[in-house]
Amino acid sequence: MSSETNFSPTQINLSNLRVRPRRLRRNNSIRSMVQETQLTVNDFIYPLFVMEGENKTVEVSSMPGSYRFTLDLLLKEVKESYELGIKAIALFPLTPEDLKDSIGTESYNPDGLIQRSIRAIKKEIPDILIITDIALDPYNIDGHDGIVTETGEILNDETVEQLVKQALSQAEAGTDIVAPSDMMDGRIGAIRQALDGAGYHHVGILAYSAKYASAYYGPFRDALDSAPKAGDKKTYQMDPANTREALKEVELDIAEGADMIMVKPALAYLDIIHQVKANTNVPVAAYNVSGEYAMIKAAGKLGWIDENKVMLETLLSIKRAGADLILTYFAKQAAQLLQQK
Ligand code: PBG
């Protein structure tokens, strides 16, 4: 026996200590009973990349374990996800270069990749919720979420007009929820009005309300080949230094008709999630973005961290901060682990 284990306190006397928080941590049962936050598969929205072609997957190099799927294989992935209990997916298309132009016309092609994907998923797996992104960057030769002028300005109102057409086209194809991620002013109200005008009262809006100009989106832009060709997104996405601006954006989007709002990214913005939750009464989503995924995957691959444990702890932290829903590329992996618990 080492001298440490024979240690008997002589300097301090705790015999009158009444409050001993460790009583509630003594074993698994008591810990489960007093657990304040539970992560479940109902919390997850699974973002998926779809590309043209057949019977092919391409792993995203900066996102190991994440793939672009051709539509046939995407259906398989969606089915497996639904069987694991995942209730919603968020779809992102990879647009062939020759279909891109300066105003994102392909975004409202009734036979475009995203429209075909929505129809095919609705037919095969009708109960899974489909959330589709509204923004021009996957369709725009400039790689920006809005229309870019010759001098590099991002036009707001002209862009909103295109976004409205995109939303109507996705609604027509059968999407459940549209998710404007472009950060243009006034787009939530314009989209709501257009959807209602066309009889799509049932189509919801998940607004990317507090979306920051973040370096954490790098791997996503690799996945979709959608990085801006010039400049950055700072004239529309928010300054990472700002909190009150996030509350303002959230307030505006709710007033314009957003059913749910989002904070993005998640991890470096847990304080924002917390404050947004405290200041609103609609469901709050948080996007555990590509760079956050890549960091955990990379350190896990190197053997520097226990990937599964760090992943679950990370997702739990986002929930604890106040997120009701978490968009995460880990959705399937996490659902599998939660099922084993
Ligand atoms: C684009 C869009 C982006 C993401 C979702 N929609 C990237 C961007 O704004 O440049 C990022 C998702 C991620 O990094 O996982 N409208």
CSV table of C-alpha atoms and ligand atoms in Angstrom, one decimal:
chain,number,residue,atom,x,y,z
A,1,MET,CA,0.0,0.0,0.0
A,2,SER,CA,1.3,3.4,-0.9
A,3,SER,CA,1.6,6.0,1.8
A,4,GLU,CA,-1.1,8.1,-0.1
A,5,THR,CA,-3.8,5.6,0.5
A,6,ASN,CA,-3.1,5.6,4.2
A,7,PHE,CA,-3.6,9.3,4.2
A,8,SER,CA,-5.8,10.4,7.1
A,9,PRO,CA,-6.7,14.1,7.3
A,10,THR,CA,-5.5,15.7,10.4
A,11,GLN,CA,-5.6,19.4,9.4
A,12,ILE,CA,-9.2,19.6,8.4
A,13,ASN,CA,-12.4,18.2,9.9
A,14,LEU,CA,-15.4,17.7,7.6
A,15,SER,CA,-17.5,15.6,9.9
A,16,ASN,CA,-20.2,18.3,10.0
A,17,LEU,CA,-20.3,18.8,6.3
A,18,ARG,CA,-24.0,18.5,5.4
A,19,VAL,CA,-24.1,19.3,1.8
A,20,ARG,CA,-22.2,16.7,-0.2
A,21,PRO,CA,-23.0,17.1,-4.0
A,22,ARG,CA,-21.1,13.8,-4.7
A,23,ARG,CA,-24.1,11.9,-3.2
A,24,LEU,CA,-25.9,12.6,-6.5
A,25,ARG,CA,-23.0,11.2,-8.5
A,26,ARG,CA,-22.5,7.9,-6.7
A,27,ASN,CA,-23.7,5.6,-9.5
A,28,ASN,CA,-25.2,5.4,-12.9
A,29,SER,CA,-28.8,5.2,-11.7
A,30,ILE,CA,-28.7,8.4,-9.5
A,31,ARG,CA,-26.7,10.2,-12.2
A,32,SER,CA,-29.3,9.4,-14.8
A,33,MET,CA,-32.1,10.6,-12.5
A,34,VAL,CA,-30.5,14.0,-11.9
A,35,GLN,CA,-29.3,14.5,-15.5
A,36,GLU,CA,-30.5,17.9,-16.6
A,37,THR,CA,-30.0,17.7,-20.4
A,38,GLN,CA,-30.8,14.7,-22.6
A,39,LEU,CA,-29.5,14.3,-26.1
A,40,THR,CA,-31.8,12.3,-28.3
A,41,VAL,CA,-32.1,11.4,-31.9
A,42,ASN,CA,-35.1,13.8,-32.1
A,43,ASP,CA,-32.7,16.6,-31.7
A,44,PHE,CA,-30.9,15.9,-35.0
A,45,ILE,CA,-31.2,17.3,-38.5
A,46,TYR,CA,-28.9,15.5,-40.9
A,47,PRO,CA,-27.3,17.7,-43.6
A,48,LEU,CA,-26.6,15.7,-46.8
A,49,PHE,CA,-24.9,16.5,-50.1
A,50,VAL,CA,-26.4,15.3,-53.4
A,51,MET,CA,-24.7,15.2,-56.8
A,52,GLU,CA,-25.6,14.2,-60.3
A,53,GLY,CA,-24.9,10.7,-61.6
A,54,GLU,CA,-25.7,7.2,-60.6
A,55,ASN,CA,-24.4,4.7,-58.0
A,56,LYS,CA,-21.6,6.9,-56.8
A,57,THR,CA,-20.4,8.4,-53.5
A,58,VAL,CA,-17.5,10.8,-53.1
A,59,GLU,CA,-16.0,11.3,-49.7
A,60,VAL,CA,-15.5,15.0,-48.9
A,61,SER,CA,-11.7,15.1,-48.3
A,62,SER,CA,-11.9,17.6,-45.5
A,63,MET,CA,-14.9,15.8,-43.9
A,64,PRO,CA,-14.0,12.2,-43.5
A,65,GLY,CA,-17.1,10.0,-43.2
A,66,SER,CA,-19.2,12.6,-45.0
A,67,TYR,CA,-20.1,12.0,-48.7
A,68,ARG,CA,-21.7,13.5,-51.7
A,69,PHE,CA,-24.3,11.0,-52.9
A,70,THR,CA,-25.9,10.4,-56.2
A,71,LEU,CA,-29.6,10.5,-55.8
A,72,ASP,CA,-30.1,6.7,-55.9
A,73,LEU,CA,-27.6,6.2,-53.1
A,74,LEU,CA,-28.9,9.3,-51.2
A,75,LEU,CA,-32.2,7.5,-51.0
A,76,LYS,CA,-30.5,4.6,-49.3
A,77,GLU,CA,-28.7,6.9,-46.8
A,78,VAL,CA,-32.0,8.7,-46.0
A,79,LYS,CA,-33.8,5.5,-45.5
A,80,GLU,CA,-31.2,4.2,-43.1
A,81,SER,CA,-31.2,7.5,-41.3
A,82,TYR,CA,-35.0,7.4,-40.9
A,83,GLU,CA,-34.8,3.8,-39.6
A,84,LEU,CA,-32.3,5.1,-37.0
A,85,GLY,CA,-34.9,7.6,-35.8
A,86,ILE,CA,-33.6,10.7,-37.5
A,87,LYS,CA,-36.7,12.9,-38.3
A,88,ALA,CA,-35.2,15.5,-40.7
A,89,ILE,CA,-32.6,16.0,-43.3
A,90,ALA,CA,-31.2,19.2,-44.8
A,91,LEU,CA,-30.3,18.9,-48.5
A,92,PHE,CA,-27.5,20.6,-50.3
A,93,PRO,CA,-26.9,20.2,-54.1
A,94,LEU,CA,-23.6,20.2,-55.9
A,95,THR,CA,-24.4,22.0,-59.1
A,96,PRO,CA,-22.4,21.2,-62.3
A,97,GLU,CA,-20.2,24.1,-63.3
A,98,ASP,CA,-21.9,24.5,-66.7
A,99,LEU,CA,-25.3,25.1,-65.0
A,100,LYS,CA,-24.0,28.0,-62.9
A,101,ASP,CA,-24.6,31.6,-63.9
A,102,SER,CA,-24.5,35.1,-62.3
A,103,ILE,CA,-28.1,35.0,-61.0
A,104,GLY,CA,-28.5,31.4,-59.9
A,105,THR,CA,-31.2,30.5,-62.5
A,106,GLU,CA,-30.7,26.8,-61.9
A,107,SER,CA,-31.9,27.2,-58.4
A,108,TYR,CA,-35.5,27.3,-59.6
A,109,ASN,CA,-35.3,24.8,-62.5
A,110,PRO,CA,-38.3,22.6,-61.8
A,111,ASP,CA,-36.2,19.6,-63.0
A,112,GLY,CA,-33.1,20.7,-61.1
A,113,LEU,CA,-31.2,18.3,-58.9
A,114,ILE,CA,-32.7,19.5,-55.7
A,115,GLN,CA,-36.2,19.5,-57.0
A,116,ARG,CA,-35.7,15.9,-58.3
A,117,SER,CA,-34.2,14.9,-55.0
A,118,ILE,CA,-37.1,16.3,-53.0
A,119,ARG,CA,-39.6,14.4,-55.2
A,120,ALA,CA,-37.7,11.1,-55.0
A,121,ILE,CA,-37.3,11.3,-51.2
A,122,LYS,CA,-41.0,12.2,-50.7
A,123,LYS,CA,-42.0,9.2,-52.8
A,124,GLU,CA,-39.7,6.7,-51.1
A,125,ILE,CA,-39.5,7.9,-47.5
A,126,PRO,CA,-42.6,10.2,-47.1
A,127,ASP,CA,-42.4,10.7,-43.4
A,128,ILE,CA,-38.9,12.1,-43.1
A,129,LEU,CA,-38.9,15.9,-43.0
A,130,ILE,CA,-37.1,17.6,-45.9
A,131,ILE,CA,-35.4,20.9,-45.2
A,132,THR,CA,-34.0,22.7,-48.3
A,133,ASP,CA,-31.5,25.5,-48.3
A,134,ILE,CA,-32.3,28.8,-49.9
A,135,ALA,CA,-29.3,30.8,-51.1
A,136,LEU,CA,-27.6,31.3,-54.5
A,137,ASP,CA,-24.1,30.1,-53.7
A,138,PRO,CA,-24.4,26.5,-55.0
A,139,TYR,CA,-25.8,28.0,-58.3
A,140,ASN,CA,-23.8,31.2,-58.6
A,141,ILE,CA,-20.6,31.4,-60.7
A,142,ASP,CA,-19.3,33.9,-58.1
A,143,GLY,CA,-19.8,31.6,-55.2
A,144,HIS,CA,-21.8,34.2,-53.3
A,145,ASP,CA,-25.2,33.8,-51.6
A,146,GLY,CA,-26.5,36.8,-53.6
A,147,ILE,CA,-26.1,38.4,-57.0
A,148,VAL,CA,-22.7,40.1,-57.4
A,149,THR,CA,-22.3,43.3,-59.4
A,150,GLU,CA,-19.3,44.1,-61.6
A,151,THR,CA,-17.9,46.2,-58.7
A,152,GLY,CA,-18.3,43.3,-56.3
A,153,GLU,CA,-21.4,44.5,-54.5
A,154,ILE,CA,-23.9,41.9,-53.3
A,155,LEU,CA,-27.4,43.1,-54.4
A,156,ASN,CA,-30.0,42.6,-51.7
A,157,ASP,CA,-33.5,43.1,-53.2
A,158,GLU,CA,-32.7,41.6,-56.6
A,159,THR,CA,-31.3,38.5,-54.7
A,160,VAL,CA,-34.5,38.3,-52.6
A,161,GLU,CA,-36.5,38.1,-55.8
A,162,GLN,CA,-34.4,35.1,-56.9
A,163,LEU,CA,-34.7,33.5,-53.5
A,164,VAL,CA,-38.5,33.7,-53.6
A,165,LYS,CA,-38.5,31.8,-57.0
A,166,GLN,CA,-36.2,29.2,-55.4
A,167,ALA,CA,-38.5,28.8,-52.4
A,168,LEU,CA,-41.6,28.4,-54.6
A,169,SER,CA,-39.8,25.9,-56.8
A,170,GLN,CA,-38.8,23.8,-53.8
A,171,ALA,CA,-42.3,24.1,-52.3
A,172,GLU,CA,-43.7,22.9,-55.6
A,173,ALA,CA,-41.4,19.9,-55.6
A,174,GLY,CA,-42.7,19.0,-52.1
A,175,THR,CA,-40.2,20.3,-49.6
A,176,ASP,CA,-41.5,20.5,-46.0
A,177,ILE,CA,-39.4,23.4,-44.8
A,178,VAL,CA,-37.3,26.0,-46.6
A,179,ALA,CA,-34.2,27.3,-44.8
A,180,PRO,CA,-32.9,30.7,-46.1
A,181,SER,CA,-29.2,30.7,-45.3
A,182,ASP,CA,-28.3,33.8,-47.4
A,183,MET,CA,-28.6,36.6,-44.8
A,184,MET,CA,-30.2,39.1,-47.2
A,185,ASP,CA,-32.5,41.6,-45.6
A,186,GLY,CA,-36.3,41.1,-45.8
A,187,ARG,CA,-36.1,37.6,-47.3
A,188,ILE,CA,-38.2,35.8,-44.7
A,189,GLY,CA,-41.2,38.1,-45.1
A,190,ALA,CA,-40.9,38.0,-48.9
A,191,ILE,CA,-40.7,34.2,-49.0
A,192,ARG,CA,-43.6,33.8,-46.5
A,193,GLN,CA,-45.8,36.1,-48.5
A,194,ALA,CA,-45.0,34.3,-51.8
A,195,LEU,CA,-45.5,30.8,-50.2
A,196,ASP,CA,-48.9,31.8,-48.8
A,197,GLY,CA,-49.9,33.5,-52.0
A,198,ALA,CA,-49.2,30.3,-53.9
A,199,GLY,CA,-51.1,28.2,-51.4
A,200,TYR,CA,-48.1,26.7,-49.6
A,201,HIS,CA,-49.3,27.7,-46.1
A,202,HIS,CA,-48.0,24.3,-44.8
A,203,VAL,CA,-44.4,24.9,-45.9
A,204,GLY,CA,-42.4,26.1,-42.9
A,205,ILE,CA,-39.4,28.5,-42.7
A,206,LEU,CA,-36.3,27.8,-40.7
A,207,ALA,CA,-34.4,31.0,-40.8
A,208,TYR,CA,-30.6,31.1,-40.6
A,209,SER,CA,-31.1,34.3,-38.6
A,210,ALA,CA,-27.8,34.6,-36.8
A,211,LYS,CA,-25.3,33.4,-39.3
A,212,TYR,CA,-21.8,34.6,-38.8
A,213,ALA,CA,-19.0,35.2,-41.3
A,214,SER,CA,-17.1,32.2,-40.1
A,215,ALA,CA,-13.9,30.4,-41.1
A,216,TYR,CA,-15.6,27.2,-39.9
A,217,TYR,CA,-17.5,26.8,-43.2
A,218,GLY,CA,-14.3,25.9,-45.1
A,219,PRO,CA,-14.9,22.1,-45.5
A,220,PHE,CA,-18.6,22.7,-46.6
A,221,ARG,CA,-17.4,24.9,-49.4
A,222,ASP,CA,-15.0,22.1,-50.5
A,223,ALA,CA,-17.9,19.7,-50.5
A,224,LEU,CA,-20.0,21.9,-52.8
A,225,ASP,CA,-17.2,23.7,-54.6
A,226,SER,CA,-19.0,26.8,-53.5
A,227,ALA,CA,-16.3,29.1,-52.1
A,228,PRO,CA,-16.6,32.7,-53.1
A,229,LYS,CA,-14.4,33.4,-56.2
A,230,ALA,CA,-13.6,36.9,-54.9
A,231,GLY,CA,-14.1,38.7,-51.6
A,232,ASP,CA,-15.7,37.4,-48.5
A,233,LYS,CA,-19.2,37.2,-47.1
A,234,LYS,CA,-18.8,40.0,-44.5
A,235,THR,CA,-21.4,42.3,-46.1
A,236,TYR,CA,-24.2,39.9,-45.4
A,237,GLN,CA,-23.0,37.4,-42.8
A,238,MET,CA,-22.5,38.7,-39.3
A,239,ASP,CA,-19.4,39.9,-37.4
A,240,PRO,CA,-18.3,37.2,-34.9
A,241,ALA,CA,-17.9,39.9,-32.4
A,242,ASN,CA,-21.6,40.8,-32.2
A,243,THR,CA,-24.3,39.6,-29.8
A,244,ARG,CA,-27.0,42.2,-29.9
A,245,GLU,CA,-27.0,42.1,-33.7
A,246,ALA,CA,-27.9,38.4,-33.5
A,247,LEU,CA,-30.9,39.3,-31.3
A,248,LYS,CA,-32.0,41.9,-33.7
A,249,GLU,CA,-31.7,39.5,-36.7
A,250,VAL,CA,-33.7,36.9,-34.8
A,251,GLU,CA,-36.4,39.4,-33.8
A,252,LEU,CA,-36.8,40.6,-37.4
A,253,ASP,CA,-37.0,37.1,-38.8
A,254,ILE,CA,-39.6,36.0,-36.3
A,255,ALA,CA,-41.6,39.2,-37.0
A,256,GLU,CA,-41.4,38.4,-40.8
A,257,GLY,CA,-42.8,34.9,-40.2
A,258,ALA,CA,-40.0,32.5,-39.4
A,259,ASP,CA,-41.3,29.3,-37.7
A,260,MET,CA,-37.9,28.4,-36.3
A,261,ILE,CA,-34.6,30.3,-36.2
A,262,MET,CA,-31.0,29.2,-36.3
A,263,VAL,CA,-27.6,30.2,-34.9
A,264,LYS,CA,-24.6,29.2,-36.9
A,265,PRO,CA,-21.9,28.0,-36.3
A,266,ALA,CA,-22.6,26.4,-32.9
A,267,LEU,CA,-19.5,25.8,-30.8
A,268,ALA,CA,-17.8,29.2,-30.9
A,269,TYR,CA,-21.3,30.7,-30.4
A,270,LEU,CA,-22.8,28.8,-27.5
A,271,ASP,CA,-23.3,32.1,-25.7
A,272,ILE,CA,-25.3,33.3,-28.7
A,273,ILE,CA,-27.5,30.2,-28.7
A,274,HIS,CA,-28.1,30.7,-24.9
A,275,GLN,CA,-29.1,34.3,-25.3
A,276,VAL,CA,-31.3,33.7,-28.4
A,277,LYS,CA,-33.1,30.9,-26.5
A,278,ALA,CA,-33.7,33.2,-23.6
A,279,ASN,CA,-35.1,35.9,-25.8
A,280,THR,CA,-37.5,34.0,-28.1
A,281,ASN,CA,-40.3,31.6,-28.0
A,282,VAL,CA,-39.8,29.7,-31.2
A,283,PRO,CA,-37.6,26.5,-31.6
A,284,VAL,CA,-33.9,27.4,-31.8
A,285,ALA,CA,-31.7,25.4,-34.1
A,286,ALA,CA,-27.9,25.4,-34.1
A,287,TYR,CA,-25.6,24.3,-36.9
A,288,ASN,CA,-22.7,22.2,-35.8
A,289,VAL,CA,-20.9,23.2,-39.0
A,290,SER,CA,-18.4,21.5,-41.3
A,291,GLY,CA,-15.3,22.9,-39.6
A,292,GLU,CA,-16.4,21.8,-36.2
A,293,TYR,CA,-17.0,18.3,-37.6
A,294,ALA,CA,-13.6,18.3,-39.4
A,295,MET,CA,-11.7,19.2,-36.2
A,296,ILE,CA,-13.2,16.3,-34.2
A,297,LYS,CA,-12.7,13.9,-37.1
A,298,ALA,CA,-9.1,14.9,-37.5
A,299,ALA,CA,-8.1,14.7,-33.9
A,300,GLY,CA,-10.0,11.4,-33.7
A,301,LYS,CA,-8.1,10.0,-36.7
A,302,LEU,CA,-4.8,11.0,-35.1
A,303,GLY,CA,-5.8,9.2,-31.9
A,304,TRP,CA,-5.5,12.4,-30.0
A,305,ILE,CA,-9.1,12.3,-28.7
A,306,ASP,CA,-11.8,9.7,-28.3
A,307,GLU,CA,-13.9,10.7,-31.3
A,308,ASN,CA,-17.2,9.2,-30.2
A,309,LYS,CA,-17.0,10.6,-26.6
A,310,VAL,CA,-15.9,14.1,-27.8
A,311,MET,CA,-18.7,14.1,-30.4
A,312,LEU,CA,-21.5,13.2,-27.9
A,313,GLU,CA,-20.1,15.7,-25.4
A,314,THR,CA,-20.0,18.4,-28.0
A,315,LEU,CA,-23.6,17.8,-29.2
A,316,LEU,CA,-24.7,17.7,-25.6
A,317,SER,CA,-23.1,21.1,-25.0
A,318,ILE,CA,-25.0,22.6,-27.9
A,319,LYS,CA,-28.3,21.3,-26.5
A,320,ARG,CA,-27.4,22.4,-23.0
A,321,ALA,CA,-26.7,25.9,-24.3
A,322,GLY,CA,-30.3,26.1,-25.5
A,323,ALA,CA,-30.6,24.5,-29.0
A,324,ASP,CA,-33.8,22.5,-29.5
A,325,LEU,CA,-32.5,21.2,-32.8
A,326,ILE,CA,-28.9,20.5,-34.0
A,327,LEU,CA,-27.9,20.3,-37.6
A,328,THR,CA,-24.9,17.9,-37.6
A,329,TYR,CA,-23.0,15.7,-40.0
A,330,PHE,CA,-22.6,13.4,-37.0
A,331,ALA,CA,-26.3,12.7,-36.9
A,332,LYS,CA,-26.1,9.1,-38.1
A,333,GLN,CA,-23.1,8.2,-36.1
A,334,ALA,CA,-24.6,9.8,-33.0
A,335,ALA,CA,-27.9,8.1,-33.5
A,336,GLN,CA,-26.2,4.7,-33.7
A,337,LEU,CA,-24.3,5.4,-30.5
A,338,LEU,CA,-27.4,6.6,-28.7
A,339,GLN,CA,-29.3,3.5,-29.7
A,340,GLN,CA,-26.6,1.3,-28.1
A,341,LYS,CA,-26.9,3.2,-24.8
B,1,PBG,C1,-24.4,28.6,-47.9
B,1,PBG,C2,-24.3,27.7,-46.7
B,1,PBG,C3,-23.1,27.5,-46.1
B,1,PBG,C4,-23.3,26.6,-45.1
B,1,PBG,C5,-24.7,26.2,-45.2
B,1,PBG,N1,-25.3,27.0,-46.2
B,1,PBG,C6,-21.7,28.1,-46.3
B,1,PBG,C7,-21.5,29.5,-46.4
B,1,PBG,O1,-22.3,30.3,-46.0
B,1,PBG,O2,-20.5,29.8,-47.0
B,1,PBG,C8,-22.3,26.1,-44.2
B,1,PBG,C9,-22.4,24.7,-43.6
B,1,PBG,C10,-21.2,24.2,-43.0
B,1,PBG,O3,-20.1,24.7,-42.9
B,1,PBG,O4,-21.3,23.0,-42.5
B,1,PBG,N2,-25.5,29.4,-48.0
